[in-house]
Structures are given as structure tokens and as C-alpha cells.
Amino acid sequence: MAKREIHFNISERKILLRLIDILSILGMLYLVSSSFDFDYFNIDKENWTWVLVLAVYLSIFGTIFELYDLQKASKSDKMIGSVVLTASVTVLFYLLTPFYTPFLPTNRLQIVYFYLAIIIALFLWRFFYINFISSPRFNKKVLVVGEISNIDTIVNTFKDSDPNYRIVGFINCEETNQEGLKYKGVTEYPPSAMHDVIKEHNISEIVVASYNAETITSEIYNDLMLLLEKGFLIKEYTQVYEDMTYRVPVQFVGKDFYKYFPFSRSNHNKLYLFFHRVFDLVFSFLGVVIGALFIPFILIGNLLGNRGPLFYKQERVGKNGKIFSIIKFRTMVVDAERSGNAVWATKNDARITVFGKFLRRSRLDEFPQFLNILKGDMSLIGPRPERPYFVKELSQVIPFYETRHIVKPGLTGWAQVKVRYGSTVEDSLMKLQYDLYYIKHRSFFLDANVIIKTFSTMLFFRGQ
């Protein structure tokens, strides 16, 4: 057995970031209050709720401004912007809610101390995280067992998802293997070298990535069983993929598909569905009211840079394949599909008007869909509804594509907050993976995560 090295999993690092964020801030506030004339934030039995409010604000705005995105958290240039935005907005909201937080101090210098304490604490802890915890010394070293045809996808996916997940070796299940060859920097080893590789490189995990279980020889099977009996960590590729990327790898699912789709009980939980519908009605009513306030400005923009009708309707596929008409603010030129055939919207699409581009990037074009939610055709959260022509086309080339129709389509969704607007079959495959992950893990917590990340998407203008 290899000597186990310390490694923080994705979930552990996210918890660590959130926990140490608030602890470092509280520690810095205590240090400031002890060293300076600072009494704005003092903790005792009567005002312990101040800490809770501060932690909630930090968590929400940290999520919106991507302070807990592991890729950005491991890079200094990306981290600095997230820290400044999170600290600034957190302090602003904390100061503006004195009913739950301390009353505004008469000495404005107290506010400066408060802000500087928070931002310095975050910077000190995050620089420590980048230079120590996120460094190669804490990389998880992994050995992959599978077919050579999958190695490129596996290496690229894991590298993009977790900067601290390092595949150091590959054991080819196929009969034709060539010892010592490198694929994407990963060395291929013969099955007989499995134990030696584990010991030499301090491997902490084996990932079995075999699309066809029959390719796993009795020699490899016996070695894996022996390691498992000794407590060595062995995982199946699709589960690792799902845990790391938060999407379901449908392209690797075969005839035993039913193993990979134990969909969330929330899809049939009447209590969850009831409150989900209540939230839909409340938020869609607020959305209609807010959208109505924007209409005068959108109407002026439409007259100047988007001449033609303000609204447009289009057929989309809803729950269980039911067709409905979606309502949006028009963003393309009139008669954008003069040929009568459905056409993918692409990046820098010439059919999108100047004002229409602004509406798309700000997601304001989606506001009329709150009417679809009130009608019950859509939900606030779910897979984005696609046009019937594209559904028919995509279901022929992407496995399990129509599975996304077992829940109501949504105004926003897990795929919308994780990837940009798709315009190809490859993009649709990526979005489907996220949609199926949402359906599989649907819950109040995931719904709240989608809502918070939607604000991030709007703030950073990530719409098409």
C-alpha cells in the first residue's frame, strides 16, 4: 500500500474556504478592536446574531462574485477582484441593514476600520490558500484504468475541473498496450506494474474508466479486488466525473443506463413540488412587476436600435414533450428566419440587433417568460426549453436528450449558470449533462444555488 498523502477534495476545499473566510474576518475584527478605538463590531451574548448575518452576507455575495470558484480561488489575479467585490458589497449591505446589524457609528472612521479589517483578512487567508493549500504538494495523485480511447477526454475533463487532481499514470485494459508511451503527459503502464506504480508515486486513488467491463482482464480484476480489500480507494469514472464537474457524462453511459439515473426523489415529492410551485408564483409575480418597470426604457431602446415589434412568441418543448409558446422581448431583426427553417443563434450573430445584444447579455429579454411561469408552462428553475426542430435533431445524435423533458423547463437552470449560450451539438451535449445533473440532484439547496449563481451571470453579462 502507498503512503497516504494529505489531499483536500473539492467539497472539503469549498467548506474550508467558507469556514476560514469567516474565522479570519472575526479574528481580524477582534484584533482591530483590541488595538484601535473600534467598537462598532463587538460580540457578546446579546448581539451574537451579528456574526450570523455577516456570515450569511459573505456566503451569498461570495458565491455571486465567484469567491468560492476553485479555479479562480487558486489564481491570484482572479482572486483579487472577487475579494474586493465580495468585501465591498458585504460591508455595504451590512451597513444598510441596522435592524439586524449594529447601528451606524457616529465616527465614520469606524466604517473604514470595519471594511479594511474584512478585506485584509480575506487577502491574507486567500494568499495563504494559493501558496500553500492549493500548491502541488497537496495534489491528489490518481491512476486511471481503462481503454486508451478515453484518455484524452478524461485528462482534459479532470484538469479543467480540479487544478489539484493529477493523473500520473494510465493502465490500458486493451490487449494492445505500449509501455512507457505518454498521452497528454500521462504515462502508460502495463497491468503487471499496478502495485509498483501505486507505491512509487504515492497514488491515493484509482479511477476505473472502462466503457466496456469485458475489457477488464482477470489479472486487472484480481489486483483491483486485492487493493479494495486492503481499503484502497477505487472509484468508477462516471461517478468521479459527476462529483468533480457537477454534470452527468451521458456519452459514457451504455445499456446499463438505469444505474446512472436514480433521479432525485424531489421530482415526485409532493411537499417539494408544492413549495416549488409557490416560489414560482411569488418570484414570477415579482418578475412581472419589475419587468413592467423596465418596459418604458426597453420600448425606447427598441425604437432606436431594434425597430419592430417589442415582443415575439416561439414554440418550445415543455414537460413531457408538450408544445407551448414562449414569450420574449425581441432581440433579432424582423423575419430573422426568412427561409422558414430553424437556425442556431451563434456568437456575434448578424441577425441580433444592437439593442438586442444588450438585452441578451443582461438577460432582460427573458423577463416576459415570467408570464409563462404564471401560466404553468415553465418553472423558475429547470432545463431551458428548446425548439421542436432542434429537439428532434438533437435527440437523434445525443443519447438521453429527451430525458430533460421529465421536469418543467425553466427561466434559469443549472446549465445556464455553468456554461455560456450553446450553438452547436457539442454545446448542447454539455448543457444536457448539466440539466441531467440538476434533475438527478434536484433539491431546495441546489435551487438556491442556481438562483444565487444567476445573479452572478447577470452581473458579469454572460448572456448570449
Coordinates of C-alpha atoms in Angstrom, one line a residue:
M1 CA 0.0 0.0 0.0
A2 CA 1.2 3.5 -0.8
K3 CA 1.8 6.0 1.9
R4 CA -1.3 8.2 2.1
E5 CA -0.7 11.9 1.3
I6 CA -2.8 14.8 2.5
H7 CA -5.3 16.0 -0.1
F8 CA -8.4 18.2 0.1
N9 CA -11.3 17.1 -2.1
I10 CA -13.4 19.7 -3.9
S11 CA -16.1 19.7 -1.3
E12 CA -13.6 19.9 1.5
R13 CA -11.8 22.9 -0.1
K14 CA -15.1 24.7 -0.6
I15 CA -16.0 24.2 3.1
L16 CA -12.5 25.2 4.1
L17 CA -12.7 28.4 2.1
R18 CA -16.0 29.4 3.6
L19 CA -15.1 28.5 7.1
I20 CA -11.7 30.1 7.2
D21 CA -13.1 33.2 5.5
I22 CA -15.4 34.0 8.3
L23 CA -13.0 32.9 11.1
S24 CA -10.2 35.1 9.6
I25 CA -12.6 38.1 9.4
L26 CA -13.7 37.6 13.0
G27 CA -10.1 37.2 14.2
M28 CA -9.1 40.4 12.4
L29 CA -12.1 42.3 13.8
Y30 CA -11.1 41.2 17.3
L31 CA -7.5 42.3 16.6
V32 CA -8.6 45.7 15.4
S33 CA -11.0 46.2 18.3
S34 CA -8.2 45.4 20.7
S35 CA -5.6 47.6 19.0
F36 CA -7.6 50.6 18.0
D37 CA -10.5 52.7 19.1
F38 CA -13.0 50.4 17.4
D39 CA -16.3 49.3 19.0
Y40 CA -18.6 49.0 16.0
F41 CA -18.5 45.2 16.0
N42 CA -18.3 43.6 19.4
I43 CA -19.6 40.1 20.1
D44 CA -21.4 39.2 23.3
K45 CA -24.5 37.2 24.3
E46 CA -26.9 40.0 23.2
N47 CA -25.5 40.6 19.7
W48 CA -24.3 37.2 18.6
T49 CA -26.7 37.4 15.6
W50 CA -24.3 40.0 14.1
V51 CA -21.9 37.2 13.3
L52 CA -24.6 35.1 11.7
V53 CA -25.8 38.0 9.5
L54 CA -22.2 38.8 8.4
A55 CA -21.6 35.1 7.6
V56 CA -24.7 34.9 5.5
Y57 CA -23.9 38.0 3.6
L58 CA -20.4 36.8 3.0
S59 CA -21.6 33.4 1.7
I60 CA -24.2 34.8 -0.6
F61 CA -22.1 37.6 -2.1
G62 CA -19.0 35.4 -2.2
T63 CA -21.0 32.9 -4.3
I64 CA -22.3 35.7 -6.6
F65 CA -18.8 37.1 -7.1
E66 CA -17.3 33.7 -7.5
L67 CA -15.1 33.8 -4.4
Y68 CA -15.6 30.1 -4.0
D69 CA -14.9 29.1 -7.6
L70 CA -11.9 26.7 -7.1
Q71 CA -10.3 27.6 -10.4
K72 CA -10.4 31.3 -9.6
A73 CA -9.6 30.8 -6.0
S74 CA -6.2 29.2 -7.0
K75 CA -5.2 32.2 -9.1
S76 CA -4.0 35.5 -7.6
D77 CA -5.2 37.8 -10.4
K78 CA -8.7 36.2 -10.4
M79 CA -8.9 36.1 -6.6
I80 CA -8.2 39.8 -6.0
G81 CA -11.2 41.0 -8.0
S82 CA -13.5 38.5 -6.3
V83 CA -12.3 39.5 -2.8
V84 CA -12.7 43.3 -3.4
L85 CA -16.2 42.9 -4.9
T86 CA -17.4 40.5 -2.1
A87 CA -15.9 42.6 0.7
S88 CA -17.3 45.8 -0.7
V89 CA -20.9 44.6 -1.2
T90 CA -20.9 42.6 2.0
V91 CA -19.9 45.7 4.0
L92 CA -22.4 47.9 2.1
F93 CA -25.4 45.5 2.9
Y94 CA -24.2 45.1 6.4
L95 CA -24.2 48.8 7.0
L96 CA -27.6 49.2 5.3
T97 CA -29.4 46.7 7.5
P98 CA -29.1 48.1 11.0
F99 CA -32.2 46.3 12.2
Y100 CA -30.1 43.1 12.1
T101 CA -26.7 44.6 12.5
P102 CA -25.0 47.3 14.6
F103 CA -26.4 50.9 14.3
L104 CA -24.3 53.1 12.1
P105 CA -21.4 54.6 14.1
T106 CA -21.2 58.3 14.7
N107 CA -17.5 58.2 13.9
R108 CA -17.2 57.3 10.2
L109 CA -13.6 56.1 10.8
Q110 CA -15.2 53.0 12.4
I111 CA -16.6 52.1 9.0
V112 CA -13.2 52.3 7.4
Y113 CA -11.7 50.1 10.1
F114 CA -14.6 47.6 9.6
Y115 CA -14.1 47.5 5.8
L116 CA -10.2 47.3 6.0
A117 CA -10.4 44.5 8.6
I118 CA -12.6 42.4 6.3
I119 CA -10.7 42.9 3.1
I120 CA -7.2 42.4 4.7
A121 CA -8.4 39.3 6.5
L122 CA -9.6 37.8 3.2
F123 CA -6.5 38.7 1.3
L124 CA -4.1 37.2 3.9
W125 CA -6.1 33.9 4.1
R126 CA -6.5 33.6 0.3
F127 CA -2.9 34.3 -0.4
F128 CA -2.0 31.6 2.1
Y129 CA -4.5 29.2 0.4
I130 CA -3.0 29.8 -3.0
N131 CA 0.6 29.4 -2.0
F132 CA 0.1 26.5 0.4
I133 CA -3.1 24.5 0.3
S134 CA -3.6 24.9 -3.5
S135 CA 0.0 24.1 -4.3
P136 CA 1.2 20.9 -5.9
R137 CA 2.2 19.5 -2.5
F138 CA -1.5 18.7 -1.9
N139 CA -2.3 17.3 -5.3
K140 CA -4.3 14.1 -5.4
K141 CA -2.3 11.6 -7.4
V142 CA -4.5 9.3 -9.4
L143 CA -4.0 6.1 -11.5
V144 CA -6.6 5.5 -14.3
V145 CA -7.5 2.0 -15.5
G146 CA -9.4 1.9 -18.8
E147 CA -9.3 2.0 -22.6
I148 CA -6.8 4.2 -24.4
S149 CA -9.6 5.8 -26.5
N150 CA -10.9 7.7 -23.4
I151 CA -7.7 9.0 -22.0
D152 CA -7.8 12.4 -23.8
T153 CA -11.3 13.2 -22.5
I154 CA -10.5 12.0 -19.0
V155 CA -7.3 14.0 -18.6
N156 CA -8.8 17.2 -20.1
T157 CA -12.0 17.0 -18.0
F158 CA -10.3 16.4 -14.7
K159 CA -7.6 19.1 -15.4
D160 CA -10.3 21.7 -16.2
S161 CA -12.4 20.7 -13.2
D162 CA -9.9 20.5 -10.4
P163 CA -6.4 22.0 -10.6
N164 CA -5.2 19.8 -7.7
Y165 CA -6.3 16.5 -9.3
R166 CA -3.3 14.9 -11.1
I167 CA -3.5 11.8 -13.2
V168 CA 0.1 10.4 -13.1
G169 CA -0.5 7.0 -14.8
F170 CA -2.7 5.0 -17.1
I171 CA -3.2 1.3 -17.3
N172 CA -4.6 0.2 -20.6
C173 CA -7.2 -2.5 -20.4
E174 CA -7.0 -3.2 -24.2
E175 CA -4.8 -6.1 -25.3
T176 CA -2.5 -3.9 -27.3
N177 CA -0.7 -1.7 -24.9
Q178 CA 2.7 0.1 -25.2
E179 CA 4.6 0.6 -22.0
G180 CA 6.1 4.0 -21.5
L181 CA 4.1 5.9 -24.0
K182 CA 2.6 9.2 -22.9
Y183 CA -0.8 10.6 -23.6
K184 CA -1.4 14.2 -22.6
G185 CA 1.6 13.8 -20.2
V186 CA 0.2 10.6 -18.7
T187 CA 2.4 7.6 -18.9
E188 CA 1.0 4.2 -19.8
Y189 CA 2.0 1.2 -17.7
P190 CA 1.3 -2.5 -18.1
P191 CA -1.2 -4.1 -15.8
S192 CA 1.5 -6.1 -14.1
A193 CA 3.0 -2.8 -12.8
M194 CA -0.1 -1.6 -11.0
H195 CA 1.2 -2.2 -7.4
D196 CA 4.7 -0.8 -8.2
V197 CA 3.2 2.4 -9.7
I198 CA 1.0 2.9 -6.6
K199 CA 3.9 2.6 -4.3
E200 CA 6.4 4.6 -6.4
H201 CA 4.1 7.6 -7.0
N202 CA 2.1 7.5 -3.8
I203 CA -1.1 7.0 -5.7
S204 CA -4.1 7.8 -3.4
E205 CA -6.9 6.8 -5.8
I206 CA -7.7 4.5 -8.7
V207 CA -10.3 5.5 -11.3
V208 CA -11.8 2.7 -13.4
A209 CA -12.8 4.3 -16.8
S210 CA -13.8 1.3 -18.8
Y211 CA -16.8 1.8 -21.1
N212 CA -16.9 -2.0 -21.7
A213 CA -16.4 -4.0 -18.5
E214 CA -15.4 -7.1 -20.5
T215 CA -12.1 -5.4 -21.4
I216 CA -11.0 -5.6 -17.7
T217 CA -8.9 -8.8 -17.7
S218 CA -8.9 -11.3 -14.8
E219 CA -5.4 -10.1 -13.9
I220 CA -6.5 -6.4 -13.5
Y221 CA -9.7 -7.5 -11.8
N222 CA -7.8 -9.6 -9.2
D223 CA -5.4 -6.7 -8.5
L224 CA -8.3 -4.3 -8.0
M225 CA -10.1 -6.7 -5.7
L226 CA -6.9 -7.1 -3.6
L227 CA -6.5 -3.3 -3.3
L228 CA -10.1 -2.8 -2.4
E229 CA -9.9 -5.5 0.4
K230 CA -6.9 -3.5 1.8
G231 CA -9.0 -0.3 1.9
F232 CA -7.6 1.4 -1.1
L233 CA -9.8 4.0 -2.7
I234 CA -11.2 2.8 -6.1
K235 CA -13.9 4.8 -7.9
E236 CA -15.9 4.4 -11.1
Y237 CA -15.2 7.1 -13.7
T238 CA -18.7 8.4 -14.3
Q239 CA -19.2 9.0 -10.5
V240 CA -15.8 10.9 -10.2
Y241 CA -16.8 12.9 -13.3
E242 CA -20.1 13.8 -11.8
D243 CA -18.7 14.7 -8.4
M244 CA -16.0 16.9 -10.0
T245 CA -17.9 18.6 -12.8
Y246 CA -21.5 18.6 -11.5
R247 CA -22.8 17.1 -14.7
V248 CA -23.8 13.6 -15.9
P249 CA -21.4 12.1 -18.6
V250 CA -24.2 10.7 -20.8
Q251 CA -21.6 10.0 -23.6
F252 CA -20.1 7.3 -21.4
V253 CA -23.4 5.7 -20.3
G254 CA -24.2 2.4 -22.0
K255 CA -27.0 -0.2 -21.9
D256 CA -26.9 -0.2 -18.1
F257 CA -28.1 3.4 -18.2
Y258 CA -30.6 2.8 -15.3
K259 CA -27.6 2.6 -12.9
Y260 CA -26.7 6.3 -13.7
F261 CA -30.2 7.8 -13.5
P262 CA -31.5 7.3 -10.0
F263 CA -33.3 10.7 -10.3
S264 CA -33.9 12.9 -7.3
R265 CA -36.8 11.9 -5.1
S266 CA -37.8 15.6 -5.2
N267 CA -39.2 15.0 -8.6
H268 CA -42.0 13.1 -7.0
N269 CA -42.0 14.7 -3.6
K270 CA -45.4 16.5 -3.2
L271 CA -44.1 18.8 -0.5
Y272 CA -41.1 19.9 -2.5
L273 CA -43.3 20.3 -5.7
F274 CA -45.8 22.3 -3.8
F275 CA -43.3 24.8 -2.4
H276 CA -41.5 24.8 -5.7
R277 CA -44.7 26.0 -7.3
V278 CA -45.3 28.6 -4.6
F279 CA -41.9 30.0 -5.1
D280 CA -42.5 30.0 -8.9
L281 CA -45.7 32.1 -8.4
V282 CA -44.1 34.5 -5.9
F283 CA -41.0 35.1 -7.9
S284 CA -42.8 35.3 -11.3
F285 CA -45.3 37.9 -9.9
L286 CA -42.3 40.0 -8.7
G287 CA -40.6 39.4 -12.1
V288 CA -43.7 40.7 -14.0
V289 CA -43.8 43.8 -11.8
I290 CA -40.1 44.5 -12.2
G291 CA -40.3 43.8 -15.9
A292 CA -43.2 46.2 -16.2
L293 CA -40.9 48.9 -14.7
F294 CA -38.3 48.3 -17.4
I295 CA -40.7 48.4 -20.3
P296 CA -40.6 52.2 -20.9
F297 CA -36.8 52.0 -21.2
I298 CA -36.8 48.9 -23.3
L299 CA -39.5 50.4 -25.5
I300 CA -37.2 53.5 -26.1
G301 CA -34.3 51.2 -26.9
N302 CA -36.4 49.1 -29.2
L303 CA -37.5 52.2 -31.1
L304 CA -33.9 53.4 -31.5
G305 CA -31.9 50.2 -32.0
N306 CA -34.3 47.3 -32.5
R307 CA -37.1 48.6 -34.8
G308 CA -40.1 46.4 -34.9
P309 CA -42.4 44.6 -32.5
L310 CA -41.4 44.6 -28.9
F311 CA -42.4 41.0 -28.1
Y312 CA -42.2 37.8 -30.0
K313 CA -43.5 34.3 -29.5
Q314 CA -41.9 31.0 -30.4
E315 CA -42.8 27.3 -30.0
R316 CA -40.8 25.4 -27.4
V317 CA -41.0 21.9 -26.0
G318 CA -42.1 21.7 -22.4
K319 CA -42.6 19.0 -19.8
N320 CA -43.4 15.5 -21.2
G321 CA -42.9 16.9 -24.7
K322 CA -45.8 19.3 -24.6
I323 CA -45.5 22.2 -27.0
F324 CA -46.1 25.8 -25.7
S325 CA -45.4 29.3 -26.9
I326 CA -42.6 31.1 -25.1
I327 CA -42.7 34.9 -24.8
K328 CA -39.6 37.1 -25.0
F329 CA -38.5 40.6 -25.8
R330 CA -37.5 40.5 -29.5
T331 CA -33.7 40.7 -29.9
M332 CA -33.3 39.8 -33.6
V333 CA -34.3 41.6 -36.8
V334 CA -37.8 41.1 -38.1
D335 CA -38.1 37.9 -40.2
A336 CA -34.7 36.6 -38.9
E337 CA -35.6 33.1 -40.4
R338 CA -36.9 34.1 -43.8
S339 CA -36.2 30.7 -45.2
G340 CA -38.6 29.2 -42.8
N341 CA -36.0 26.8 -41.3
A342 CA -34.8 27.0 -37.7
V343 CA -31.3 28.3 -37.4
W344 CA -28.9 28.2 -34.4
A345 CA -28.2 31.5 -32.8
T346 CA -24.4 31.9 -32.8
K347 CA -21.9 34.2 -31.2
N348 CA -21.8 37.6 -33.0
D349 CA -24.9 36.6 -34.9
A350 CA -25.6 39.2 -37.6
R351 CA -29.4 38.8 -37.0
I352 CA -29.1 40.2 -33.5
T353 CA -29.7 43.9 -33.3
V354 CA -27.5 46.4 -31.4
F355 CA -30.1 46.8 -28.6
G356 CA -31.0 43.1 -28.8
K357 CA -27.4 42.2 -28.0
F358 CA -27.7 44.3 -24.8
L359 CA -31.0 42.6 -23.9
R360 CA -29.4 39.2 -24.3
R361 CA -26.2 39.9 -22.4
S362 CA -28.2 41.4 -19.5
R363 CA -30.8 38.7 -19.7
L364 CA -33.5 41.3 -19.8
D365 CA -35.0 39.7 -22.9
E366 CA -36.1 36.8 -20.6
F367 CA -38.4 38.8 -18.3
P368 CA -41.6 38.2 -20.3
Q369 CA -41.2 34.5 -19.6
F370 CA -42.4 35.1 -16.0
L371 CA -45.8 35.1 -17.7
N372 CA -45.1 31.6 -18.9
I373 CA -44.3 30.6 -15.3
L374 CA -47.5 32.1 -14.1
K375 CA -49.4 30.0 -16.7
G376 CA -47.6 26.9 -15.5
D377 CA -45.8 26.2 -18.8
M378 CA -42.5 26.8 -17.2
S379 CA -40.8 26.9 -13.8
L380 CA -38.3 29.4 -12.4
I381 CA -35.6 26.7 -12.4
G382 CA -35.2 23.9 -14.9
P383 CA -33.7 22.9 -18.2
R384 CA -34.1 25.7 -20.8
P385 CA -36.9 24.9 -23.3
E386 CA -35.7 24.1 -26.8
R387 CA -37.5 24.5 -30.1
P388 CA -39.2 21.3 -31.5
Y389 CA -37.0 21.3 -34.6
F390 CA -33.8 21.2 -32.6
V391 CA -35.2 18.7 -30.1
K392 CA -35.9 16.3 -32.9
E393 CA -32.4 16.9 -34.4
L394 CA -30.5 16.7 -31.2
S395 CA -32.4 13.6 -29.8
Q396 CA -31.1 11.7 -32.9
V397 CA -27.4 12.3 -32.1
I398 CA -27.3 12.8 -28.3
P399 CA -28.3 9.9 -26.1
F400 CA -30.9 10.6 -23.5
Y401 CA -31.6 14.1 -24.8
E402 CA -35.4 13.9 -24.3
T403 CA -34.9 12.8 -20.7
R404 CA -34.6 16.5 -19.8
H405 CA -38.3 16.9 -20.5
I406 CA -39.3 14.9 -17.4
V407 CA -39.4 18.2 -15.5
K408 CA -40.8 21.6 -16.4
P409 CA -38.4 23.8 -18.4
G410 CA -37.0 26.8 -16.5
L411 CA -36.3 30.5 -16.9
T412 CA -32.9 29.8 -15.5
G413 CA -31.1 26.5 -14.8
W414 CA -28.0 24.7 -13.7
A415 CA -26.7 24.6 -17.3
Q416 CA -27.4 28.3 -17.8
V417 CA -25.3 29.3 -14.8
K418 CA -22.5 26.9 -15.6
V419 CA -21.9 27.4 -19.3
R420 CA -22.5 30.1 -21.9
Y421 CA -25.2 30.0 -24.6
G422 CA -24.8 27.0 -26.9
S423 CA -25.0 27.0 -30.6
T424 CA -23.6 23.5 -31.6
V425 CA -24.3 19.9 -31.0
E426 CA -21.2 19.8 -28.7
D427 CA -22.6 22.7 -26.7
S428 CA -26.0 21.0 -26.4
L429 CA -24.3 17.8 -25.1
M430 CA -22.5 19.9 -22.4
K431 CA -25.8 21.6 -21.4
L432 CA -27.6 18.2 -21.3
Q433 CA -25.0 16.9 -18.9
Y434 CA -25.7 19.8 -16.5
D435 CA -29.5 19.5 -17.0
L436 CA -29.4 15.8 -16.1
Y437 CA -27.3 16.6 -13.0
Y438 CA -30.0 19.1 -11.9
I439 CA -32.8 16.5 -12.4
K440 CA -30.7 13.9 -10.6
H441 CA -29.9 16.0 -7.6
R442 CA -32.8 18.4 -7.6
S443 CA -33.4 19.9 -4.1
F444 CA -34.0 23.2 -2.3
F445 CA -30.3 23.7 -1.8
L446 CA -29.5 23.2 -5.5
D447 CA -32.3 25.5 -6.4
A448 CA -31.0 28.2 -4.1
N449 CA -27.5 27.7 -5.6
V450 CA -28.9 28.3 -9.1
I451 CA -30.7 31.5 -8.1
I452 CA -27.6 32.9 -6.5
K453 CA -25.4 32.0 -9.5
T454 CA -28.0 33.5 -11.8
F455 CA -27.3 36.9 -10.2
S456 CA -23.6 36.3 -10.9
T457 CA -24.4 35.5 -14.6
M458 CA -26.4 38.7 -14.9
L459 CA -23.8 40.9 -13.1
F460 CA -21.0 39.7 -15.3
F461 CA -23.1 39.9 -18.5
R462 CA -22.6 36.3 -19.5
G463 CA -25.8 36.1 -21.6
Q464 CA -25.5 35.5 -25.3

